[in-house]
Coordinates of C-alpha atoms in Angstrom, one line a residue:
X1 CA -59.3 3.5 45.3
X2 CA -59.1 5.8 48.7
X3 CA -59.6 4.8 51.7
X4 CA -60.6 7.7 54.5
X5 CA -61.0 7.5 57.9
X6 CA -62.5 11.0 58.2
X7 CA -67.1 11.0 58.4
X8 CA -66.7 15.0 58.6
X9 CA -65.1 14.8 55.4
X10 CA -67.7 12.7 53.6
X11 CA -69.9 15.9 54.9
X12 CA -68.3 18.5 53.3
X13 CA -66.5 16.7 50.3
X14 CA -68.7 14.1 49.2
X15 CA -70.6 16.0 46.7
X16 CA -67.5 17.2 44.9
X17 CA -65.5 14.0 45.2
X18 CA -68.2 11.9 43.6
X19 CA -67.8 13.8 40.6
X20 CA -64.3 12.2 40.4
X21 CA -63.8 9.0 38.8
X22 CA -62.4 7.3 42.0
X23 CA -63.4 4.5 44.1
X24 CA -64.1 6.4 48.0
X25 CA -64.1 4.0 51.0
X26 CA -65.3 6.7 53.7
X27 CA -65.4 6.2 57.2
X28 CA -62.9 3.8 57.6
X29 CA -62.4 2.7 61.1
X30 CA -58.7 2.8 62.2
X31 CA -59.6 -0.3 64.3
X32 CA -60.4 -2.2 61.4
X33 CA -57.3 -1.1 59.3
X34 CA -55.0 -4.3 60.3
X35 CA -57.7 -6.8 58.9
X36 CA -58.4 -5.0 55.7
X37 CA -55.1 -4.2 55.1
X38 CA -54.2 -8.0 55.0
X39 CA -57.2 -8.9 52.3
X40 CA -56.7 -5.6 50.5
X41 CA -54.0 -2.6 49.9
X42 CA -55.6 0.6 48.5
X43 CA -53.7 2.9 46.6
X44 CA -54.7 5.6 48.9
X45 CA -55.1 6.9 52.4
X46 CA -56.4 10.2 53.6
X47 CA -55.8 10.0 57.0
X48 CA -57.3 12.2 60.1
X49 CA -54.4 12.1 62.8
X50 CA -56.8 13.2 65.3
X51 CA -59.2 10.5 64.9
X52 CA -56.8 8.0 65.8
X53 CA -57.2 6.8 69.0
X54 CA -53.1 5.0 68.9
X55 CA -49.8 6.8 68.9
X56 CA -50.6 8.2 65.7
X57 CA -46.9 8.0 64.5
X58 CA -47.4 4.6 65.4
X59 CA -50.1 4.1 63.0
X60 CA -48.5 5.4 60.4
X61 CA -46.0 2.7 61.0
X62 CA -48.2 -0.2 60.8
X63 CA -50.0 1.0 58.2
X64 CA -46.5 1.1 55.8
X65 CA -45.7 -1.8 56.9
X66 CA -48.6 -3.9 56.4
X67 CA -49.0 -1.6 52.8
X68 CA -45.5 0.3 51.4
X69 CA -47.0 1.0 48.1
X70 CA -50.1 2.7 49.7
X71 CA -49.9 6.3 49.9
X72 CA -51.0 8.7 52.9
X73 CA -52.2 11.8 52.7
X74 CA -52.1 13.1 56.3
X75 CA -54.3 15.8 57.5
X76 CA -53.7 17.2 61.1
X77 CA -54.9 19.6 63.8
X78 CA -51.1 20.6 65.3
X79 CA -48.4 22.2 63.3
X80 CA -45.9 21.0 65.2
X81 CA -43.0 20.3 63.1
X82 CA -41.5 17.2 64.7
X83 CA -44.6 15.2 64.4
X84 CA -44.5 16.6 60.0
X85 CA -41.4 15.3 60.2
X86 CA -41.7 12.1 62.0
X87 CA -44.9 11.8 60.4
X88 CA -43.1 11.4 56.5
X89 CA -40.6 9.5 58.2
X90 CA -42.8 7.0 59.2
X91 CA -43.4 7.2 55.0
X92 CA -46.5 9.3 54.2
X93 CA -46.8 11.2 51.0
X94 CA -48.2 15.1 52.1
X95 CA -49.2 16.6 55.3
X96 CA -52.0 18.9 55.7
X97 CA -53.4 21.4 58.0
X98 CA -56.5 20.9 59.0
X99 CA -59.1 22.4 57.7
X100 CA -58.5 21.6 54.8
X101 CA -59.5 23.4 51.3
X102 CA -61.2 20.7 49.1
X103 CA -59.5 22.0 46.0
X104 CA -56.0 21.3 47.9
X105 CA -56.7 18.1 48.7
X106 CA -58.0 16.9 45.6
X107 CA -54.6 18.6 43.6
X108 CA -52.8 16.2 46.2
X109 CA -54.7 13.0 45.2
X110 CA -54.1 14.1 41.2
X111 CA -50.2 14.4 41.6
X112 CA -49.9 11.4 43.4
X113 CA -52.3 9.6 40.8
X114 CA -50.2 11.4 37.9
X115 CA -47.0 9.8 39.6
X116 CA -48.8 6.4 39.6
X117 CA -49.6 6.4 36.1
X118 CA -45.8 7.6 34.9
X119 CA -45.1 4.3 35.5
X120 CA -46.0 1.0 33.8
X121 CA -48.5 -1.2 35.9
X122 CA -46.4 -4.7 35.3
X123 CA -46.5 -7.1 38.1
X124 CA -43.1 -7.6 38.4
X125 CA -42.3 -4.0 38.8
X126 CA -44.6 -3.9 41.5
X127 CA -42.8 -6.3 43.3
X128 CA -39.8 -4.7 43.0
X129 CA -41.5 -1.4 43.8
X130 CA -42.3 -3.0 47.0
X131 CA -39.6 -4.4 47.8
X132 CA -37.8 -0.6 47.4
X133 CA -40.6 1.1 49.8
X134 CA -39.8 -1.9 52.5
X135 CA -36.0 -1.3 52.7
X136 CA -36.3 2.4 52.5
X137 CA -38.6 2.1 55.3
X138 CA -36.1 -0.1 57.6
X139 CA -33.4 2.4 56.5
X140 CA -35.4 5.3 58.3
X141 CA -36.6 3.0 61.1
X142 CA -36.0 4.3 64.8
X143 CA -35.5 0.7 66.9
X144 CA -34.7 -2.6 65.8
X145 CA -38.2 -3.9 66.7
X146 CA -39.7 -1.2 63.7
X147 CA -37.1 -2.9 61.3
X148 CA -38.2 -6.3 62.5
X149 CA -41.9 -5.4 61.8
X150 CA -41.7 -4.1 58.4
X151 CA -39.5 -7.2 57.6
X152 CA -41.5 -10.2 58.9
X153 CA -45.3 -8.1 58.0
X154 CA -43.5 -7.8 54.2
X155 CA -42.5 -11.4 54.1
X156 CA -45.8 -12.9 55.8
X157 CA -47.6 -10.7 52.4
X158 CA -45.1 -12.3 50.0
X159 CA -44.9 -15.5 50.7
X160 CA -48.8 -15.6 51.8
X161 CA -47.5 -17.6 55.2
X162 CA -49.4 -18.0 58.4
X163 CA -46.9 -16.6 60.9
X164 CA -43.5 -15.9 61.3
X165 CA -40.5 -16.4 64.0
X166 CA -37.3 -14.4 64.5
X167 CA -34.7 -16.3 66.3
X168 CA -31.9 -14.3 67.8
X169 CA -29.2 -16.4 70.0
X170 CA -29.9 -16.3 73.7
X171 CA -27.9 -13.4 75.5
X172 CA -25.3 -15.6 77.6
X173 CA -24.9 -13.0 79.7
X174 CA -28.4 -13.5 81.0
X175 CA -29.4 -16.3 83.5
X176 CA -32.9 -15.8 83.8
X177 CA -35.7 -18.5 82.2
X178 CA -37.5 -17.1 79.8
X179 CA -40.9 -18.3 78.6
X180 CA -39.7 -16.9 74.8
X181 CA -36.6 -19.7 74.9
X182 CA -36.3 -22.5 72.4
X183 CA -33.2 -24.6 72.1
X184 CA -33.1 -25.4 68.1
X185 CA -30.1 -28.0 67.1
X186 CA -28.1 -27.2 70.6
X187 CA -29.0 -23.4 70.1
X188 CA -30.7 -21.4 72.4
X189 CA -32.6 -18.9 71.0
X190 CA -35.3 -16.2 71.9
X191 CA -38.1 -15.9 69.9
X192 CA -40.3 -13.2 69.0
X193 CA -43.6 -14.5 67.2
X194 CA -45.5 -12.8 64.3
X195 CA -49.3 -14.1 63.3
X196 CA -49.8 -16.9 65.5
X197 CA -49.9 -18.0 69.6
X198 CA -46.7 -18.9 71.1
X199 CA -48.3 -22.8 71.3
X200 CA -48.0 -23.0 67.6
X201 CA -45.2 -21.5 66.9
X202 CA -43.6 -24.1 69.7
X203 CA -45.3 -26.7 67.4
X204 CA -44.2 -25.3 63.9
X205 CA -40.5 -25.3 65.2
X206 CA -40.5 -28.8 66.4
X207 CA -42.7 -30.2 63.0
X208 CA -39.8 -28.2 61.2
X209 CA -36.5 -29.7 63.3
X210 CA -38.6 -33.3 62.6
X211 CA -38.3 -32.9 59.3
X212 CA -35.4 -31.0 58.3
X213 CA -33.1 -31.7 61.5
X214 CA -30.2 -29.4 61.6
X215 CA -30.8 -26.7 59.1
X216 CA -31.1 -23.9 61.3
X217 CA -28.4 -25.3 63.5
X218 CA -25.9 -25.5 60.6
X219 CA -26.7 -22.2 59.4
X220 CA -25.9 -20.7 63.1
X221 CA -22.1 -22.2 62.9
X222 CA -21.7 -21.6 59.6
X223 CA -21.8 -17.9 60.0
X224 CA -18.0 -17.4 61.1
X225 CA -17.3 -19.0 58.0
X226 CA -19.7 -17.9 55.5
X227 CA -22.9 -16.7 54.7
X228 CA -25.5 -19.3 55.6
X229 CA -27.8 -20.4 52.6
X230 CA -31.5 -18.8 51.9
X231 CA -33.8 -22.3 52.8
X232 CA -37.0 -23.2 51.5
X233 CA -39.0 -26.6 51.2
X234 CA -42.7 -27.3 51.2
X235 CA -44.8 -24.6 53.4
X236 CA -41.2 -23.6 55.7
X237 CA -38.6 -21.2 54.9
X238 CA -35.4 -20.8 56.9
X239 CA -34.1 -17.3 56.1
X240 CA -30.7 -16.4 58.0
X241 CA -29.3 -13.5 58.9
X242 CA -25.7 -12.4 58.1
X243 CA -24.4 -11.7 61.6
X244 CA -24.8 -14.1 64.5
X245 CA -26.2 -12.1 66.7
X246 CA -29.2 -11.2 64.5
X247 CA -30.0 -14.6 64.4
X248 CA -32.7 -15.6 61.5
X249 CA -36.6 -15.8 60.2
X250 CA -38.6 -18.8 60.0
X251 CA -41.4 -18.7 58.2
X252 CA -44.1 -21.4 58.5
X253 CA -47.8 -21.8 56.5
X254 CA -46.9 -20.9 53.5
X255 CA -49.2 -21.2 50.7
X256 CA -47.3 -19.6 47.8
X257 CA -45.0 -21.4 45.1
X258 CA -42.0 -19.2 45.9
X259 CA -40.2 -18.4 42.5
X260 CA -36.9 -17.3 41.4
X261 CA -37.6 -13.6 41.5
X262 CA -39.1 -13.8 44.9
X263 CA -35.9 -15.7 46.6
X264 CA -34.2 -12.8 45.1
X265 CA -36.1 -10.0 46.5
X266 CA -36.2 -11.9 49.5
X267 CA -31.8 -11.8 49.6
X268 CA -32.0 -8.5 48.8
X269 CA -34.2 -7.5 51.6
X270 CA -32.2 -9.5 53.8
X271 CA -28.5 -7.9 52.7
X272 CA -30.6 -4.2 53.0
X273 CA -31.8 -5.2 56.6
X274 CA -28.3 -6.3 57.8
X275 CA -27.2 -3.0 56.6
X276 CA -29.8 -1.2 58.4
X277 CA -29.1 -3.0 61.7
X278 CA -25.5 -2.3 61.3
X279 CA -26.5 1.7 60.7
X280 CA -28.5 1.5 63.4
X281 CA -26.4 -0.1 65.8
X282 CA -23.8 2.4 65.1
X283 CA -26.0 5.7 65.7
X284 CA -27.3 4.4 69.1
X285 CA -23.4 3.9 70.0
X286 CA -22.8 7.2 69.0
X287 CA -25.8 8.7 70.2
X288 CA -24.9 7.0 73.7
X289 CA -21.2 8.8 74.0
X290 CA -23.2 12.1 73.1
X291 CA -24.8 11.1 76.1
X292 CA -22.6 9.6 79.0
X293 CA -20.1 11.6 80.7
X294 CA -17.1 10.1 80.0
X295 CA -15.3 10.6 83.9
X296 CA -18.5 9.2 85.3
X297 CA -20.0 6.9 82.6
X298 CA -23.2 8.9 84.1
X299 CA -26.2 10.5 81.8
X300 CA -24.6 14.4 80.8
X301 CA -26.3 17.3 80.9
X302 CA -27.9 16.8 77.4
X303 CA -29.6 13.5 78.4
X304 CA -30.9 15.7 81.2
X305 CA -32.7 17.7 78.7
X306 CA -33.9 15.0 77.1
X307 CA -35.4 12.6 80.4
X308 CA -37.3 16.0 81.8
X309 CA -38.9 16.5 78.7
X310 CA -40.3 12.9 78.1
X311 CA -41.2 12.5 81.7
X312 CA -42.9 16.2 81.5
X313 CA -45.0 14.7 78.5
X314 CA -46.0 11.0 80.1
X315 CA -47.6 12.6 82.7
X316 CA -51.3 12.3 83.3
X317 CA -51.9 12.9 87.3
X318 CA -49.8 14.5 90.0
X319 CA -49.7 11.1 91.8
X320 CA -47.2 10.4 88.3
X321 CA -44.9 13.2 89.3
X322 CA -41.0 12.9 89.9
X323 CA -38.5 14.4 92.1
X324 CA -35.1 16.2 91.6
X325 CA -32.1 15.2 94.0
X326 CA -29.2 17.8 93.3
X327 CA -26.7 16.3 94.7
X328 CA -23.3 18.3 96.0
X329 CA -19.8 16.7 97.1
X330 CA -18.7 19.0 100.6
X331 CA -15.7 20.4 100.2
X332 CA -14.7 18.9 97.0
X333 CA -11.8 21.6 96.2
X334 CA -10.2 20.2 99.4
X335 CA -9.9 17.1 98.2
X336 CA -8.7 18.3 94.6
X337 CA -6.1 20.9 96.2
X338 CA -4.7 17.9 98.7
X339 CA -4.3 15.3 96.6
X340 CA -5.0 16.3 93.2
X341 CA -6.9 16.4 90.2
X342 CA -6.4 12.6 89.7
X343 CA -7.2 11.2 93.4
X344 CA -10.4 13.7 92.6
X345 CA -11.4 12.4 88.9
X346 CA -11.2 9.4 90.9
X347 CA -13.1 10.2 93.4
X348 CA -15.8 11.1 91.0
X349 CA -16.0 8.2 89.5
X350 CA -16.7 6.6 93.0
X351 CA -19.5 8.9 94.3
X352 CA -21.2 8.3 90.6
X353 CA -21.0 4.2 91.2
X354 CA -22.4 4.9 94.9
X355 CA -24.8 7.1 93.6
X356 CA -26.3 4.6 91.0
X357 CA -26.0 2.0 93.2
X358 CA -28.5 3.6 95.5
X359 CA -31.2 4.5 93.1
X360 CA -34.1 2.2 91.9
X361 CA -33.8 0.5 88.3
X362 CA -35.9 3.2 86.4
X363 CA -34.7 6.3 87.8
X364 CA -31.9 8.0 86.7
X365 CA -28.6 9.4 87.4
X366 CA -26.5 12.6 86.2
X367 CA -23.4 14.0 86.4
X368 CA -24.4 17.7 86.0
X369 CA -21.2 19.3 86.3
X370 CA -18.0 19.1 88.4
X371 CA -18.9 17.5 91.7
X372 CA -23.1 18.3 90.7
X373 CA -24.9 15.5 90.3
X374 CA -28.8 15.5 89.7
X375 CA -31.0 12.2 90.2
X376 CA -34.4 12.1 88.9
X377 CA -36.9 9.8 90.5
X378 CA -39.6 8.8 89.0
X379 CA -43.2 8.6 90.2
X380 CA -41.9 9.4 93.7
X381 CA -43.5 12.3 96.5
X382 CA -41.6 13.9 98.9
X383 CA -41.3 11.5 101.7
X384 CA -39.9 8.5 99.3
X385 CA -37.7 11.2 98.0
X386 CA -36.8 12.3 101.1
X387 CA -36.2 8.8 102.2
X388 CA -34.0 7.5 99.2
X389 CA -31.7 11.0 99.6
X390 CA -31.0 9.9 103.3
X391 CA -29.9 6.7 102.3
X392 CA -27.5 7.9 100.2
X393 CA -26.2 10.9 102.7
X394 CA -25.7 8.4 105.0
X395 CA -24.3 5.6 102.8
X396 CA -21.6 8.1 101.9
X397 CA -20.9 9.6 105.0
X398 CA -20.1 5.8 106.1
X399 CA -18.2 5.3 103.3
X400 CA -14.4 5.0 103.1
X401 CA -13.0 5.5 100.2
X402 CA -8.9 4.4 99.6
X403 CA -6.5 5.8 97.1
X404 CA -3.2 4.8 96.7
X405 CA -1.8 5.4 100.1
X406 CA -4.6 7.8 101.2
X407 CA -8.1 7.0 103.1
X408 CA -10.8 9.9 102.3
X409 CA -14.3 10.4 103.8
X410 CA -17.0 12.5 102.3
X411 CA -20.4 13.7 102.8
X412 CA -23.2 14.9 100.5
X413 CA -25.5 18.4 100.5
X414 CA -28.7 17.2 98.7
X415 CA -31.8 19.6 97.7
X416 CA -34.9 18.0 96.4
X417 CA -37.8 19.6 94.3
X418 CA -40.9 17.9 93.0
X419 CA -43.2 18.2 89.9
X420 CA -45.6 19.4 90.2
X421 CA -45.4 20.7 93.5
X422 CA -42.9 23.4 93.3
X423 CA -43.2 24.1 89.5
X424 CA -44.6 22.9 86.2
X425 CA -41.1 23.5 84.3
X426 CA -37.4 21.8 84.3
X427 CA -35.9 24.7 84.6
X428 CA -37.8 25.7 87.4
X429 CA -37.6 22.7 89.3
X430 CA -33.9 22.3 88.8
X431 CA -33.3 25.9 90.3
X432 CA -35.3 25.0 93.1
X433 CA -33.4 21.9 93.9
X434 CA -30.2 23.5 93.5
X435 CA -30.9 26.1 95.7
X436 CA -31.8 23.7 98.6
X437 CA -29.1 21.9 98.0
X438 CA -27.1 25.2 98.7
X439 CA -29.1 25.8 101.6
X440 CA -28.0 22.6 103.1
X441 CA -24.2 23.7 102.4
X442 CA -24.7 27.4 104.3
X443 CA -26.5 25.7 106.8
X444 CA -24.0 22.7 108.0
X445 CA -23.5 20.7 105.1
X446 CA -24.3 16.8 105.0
X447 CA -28.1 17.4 105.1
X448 CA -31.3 16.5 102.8
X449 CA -32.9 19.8 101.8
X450 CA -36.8 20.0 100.6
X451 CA -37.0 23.2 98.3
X452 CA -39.4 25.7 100.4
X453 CA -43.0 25.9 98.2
X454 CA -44.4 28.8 96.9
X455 CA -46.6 29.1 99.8
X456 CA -44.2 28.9 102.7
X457 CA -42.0 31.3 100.9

């Protein structure tokens, strides 16, 4: 059967469709796609990305995660080819332009269906089929919390179970209560809560520690040693993870026999997920040092890039506009040519911790070059901007900083720039800041400069 989410298509299609032996479901409302998906998974979607009123991308997720072995057929207004591409990485089968030629999409349907028939319909095949789609999806996954989805939405399908619970160990680092705590067996854990209210899940944990005291406990010490065991008993199932940190899945309400071969598929999509964490762990660390300025430990240039563009694309109102600080050291090559390049990398590193120090939690800081930095503050006008730059002017002006045997005072030349006010671009903006900045420096140094607008020029 197809499922389509598309009325205009039922319009123009319907007639030569029908004459298709195939079950249509038109007008399906995205809305509506969680519940069905739970009661039913159809072999195909033809999906309208411009009829969906979430992050489409988004949707796509969910929809493989709740259904691996369903496949998409994506028909879109853009051509853009990042969203193609995060579009089959989210798992869909073909991407179309829209409009679309009826003839095109029905060739798409028949190759899929001729791939579908290729292969035996045997239930344990299936299964495994299944179990292959999850994994690849958590391979391609882009956060942790995707890979989490897809796991505890495959195993809540599986095992037919009422909710789900992924324990990680509590952060020690972190002080602060948290309503998502739960101390299991002299653990503390954070829990994150799949199909049911956090109530229940309170109650399903302490029903399970009642009657099988110390599993999940045991399993938690046990990892230095060994890998703890897959647990099930009754309507409860205790699945750990590898590493500690990952911590485990509880599953509660569960109202299938659980056989042999689904224990197995179960370890395998557990080992495939620890993998996949690992992976993923590794790329952000990597991605990170392609990212921080290793002097500094500030953002570099090329996470520049990357903040202007998402913060260009989240905006909906001027109010939600940002500012630019560029941000000079004064005389910098003084302090390099009198006490070296050391005392100076130094140095650096010092006006970068003062910098960040200064700035609000959201907004960020960059090293942009030598003794450039560039701050961008987020939802901010003028005056705060002008307000925050001051405060750092004058909290390095009163600043001593020591070296060895040497005492050293600076001061700062800042320009600022706002979007939208004095342009609608990065590059734009950045120039404009940069070149108040500089007036600051020809004019005195040690002063906040707003870039002149269009209008005053």
């Amino acid at each position: 059967d197809i499922w389509v989410n598309d009325p205009f298509l039922k319009e123009l299609y319907h007639a030569k469709f029908q004459t298709h032996p195939i079950d249509w479901h038109w007008e399906v409302a995205p809305q509506s796609w969680k519940l069905l998906l739970k009661k039913e998974k159809p072999e195909f979607l033809i999906l309208d990305l411009s009829l969906v009123k979430q992050a489409p991308i988004e949707a796509l997720h969910e929809i493989k995660s709740l259904s691996p072995l369903t496949e998409i057929i994506v028909l879109s207004d853009t051509d853009d080819v990042q969203v193609a591409i995060s579009a089959f990485k989210a798992g869909i089968s073909d991407y179309y332009l829209k409009p679309t030629n009826p003839e095109t999409l029905l060739y798409a349907i028949q190759k899929l269906f001729s791939q579908k028939t290729l292969m035996p319909i045997d239930p344990t095949l299936q299964a495994d089929l299944q179990v292959f789609s999850v994994t690849h999806l958590i391979s391609i996954a882009e956060s942790d919390l995707k890979m989490k989805e897809l796991t505890i939405n495959h195993l809540i399908s599986v095992y037919e179970a009422s909710g789900a619970i992924w324990l990680s160990p509590k952060n020690t680092s972190s002080s602060k209560p948290n309503s998502n705590e739960v101390t299991i067996d002299g653990v503390s854990f954070t829990k994150e809560i799949w199909g049911c209210r956090n109530k229940q899940a309170d109650l399903e944990i302490e029903r399970f520690q009642r009657t099988y005291p110390n599993i999940i406990g045991d399993s938690f010490h046990s990892h230095l040693t060994s890998h703890p065991e897959y647990w099930v008993r009754g309507d409860v199932a205790w699945i750990p993870l590898q590493h500690y940190t990952m911590g485990g899945i509880f599953l509660f309400g569960i109202t299938k026999a659980i056989t042999q071969p689904i224990q197995s598929r179960t370890e395998f999509l557990v080992r495939s997920l620890e993998v996949s964490f690992e992976n993923h762990r590794r790329y952000i660390e990597a991605k990170q040092l392609t990212y921080i300025d290793d002097l500094t430990g500030l953002y570099n240039p090329r996470f520049l890039d990357h903040a202007l563009t998402i913060a260009l694309g989240n905006l909906k109102t001027a109010e939600d506009g940002f500012c630019i600080l560029f941000i000079d050291i004064d005389k910098f090559k003084y302090v390099n040519d009198s006490y070296g390049h050391i005392i100076g990398s130094q140095m650096l590193s010092h006006v970068g911790r003062l910098l960040k120090s200064n700035l609000r939690t959201y907004d960020h800081i960059f090293r942009y070059g030598g003794d450039e930095f560039l701050a961008v503050l987020y939802g901010t006008d003028i005056n705060k901007a002008t307000e925050i730059a001051e405060r750092i002017r004058k909290n390095a002006e009163a600043r001593i900083f020591k070296f060895a045997n040497h005492t050293i005072k600076i001061t700062l030349s800042v320009g600022i720039a706002r979007f939208p006010d004095h342009g609608k671009d990065k590059e734009t903006l950045i120039s404009l800041a940069d070149k108040a900045m500089y007036h600051s420096k020809k004019h005195g140094r040690n002063q906040v400069i707003v870039a002149e607008l269009e209008s005053d020029v």
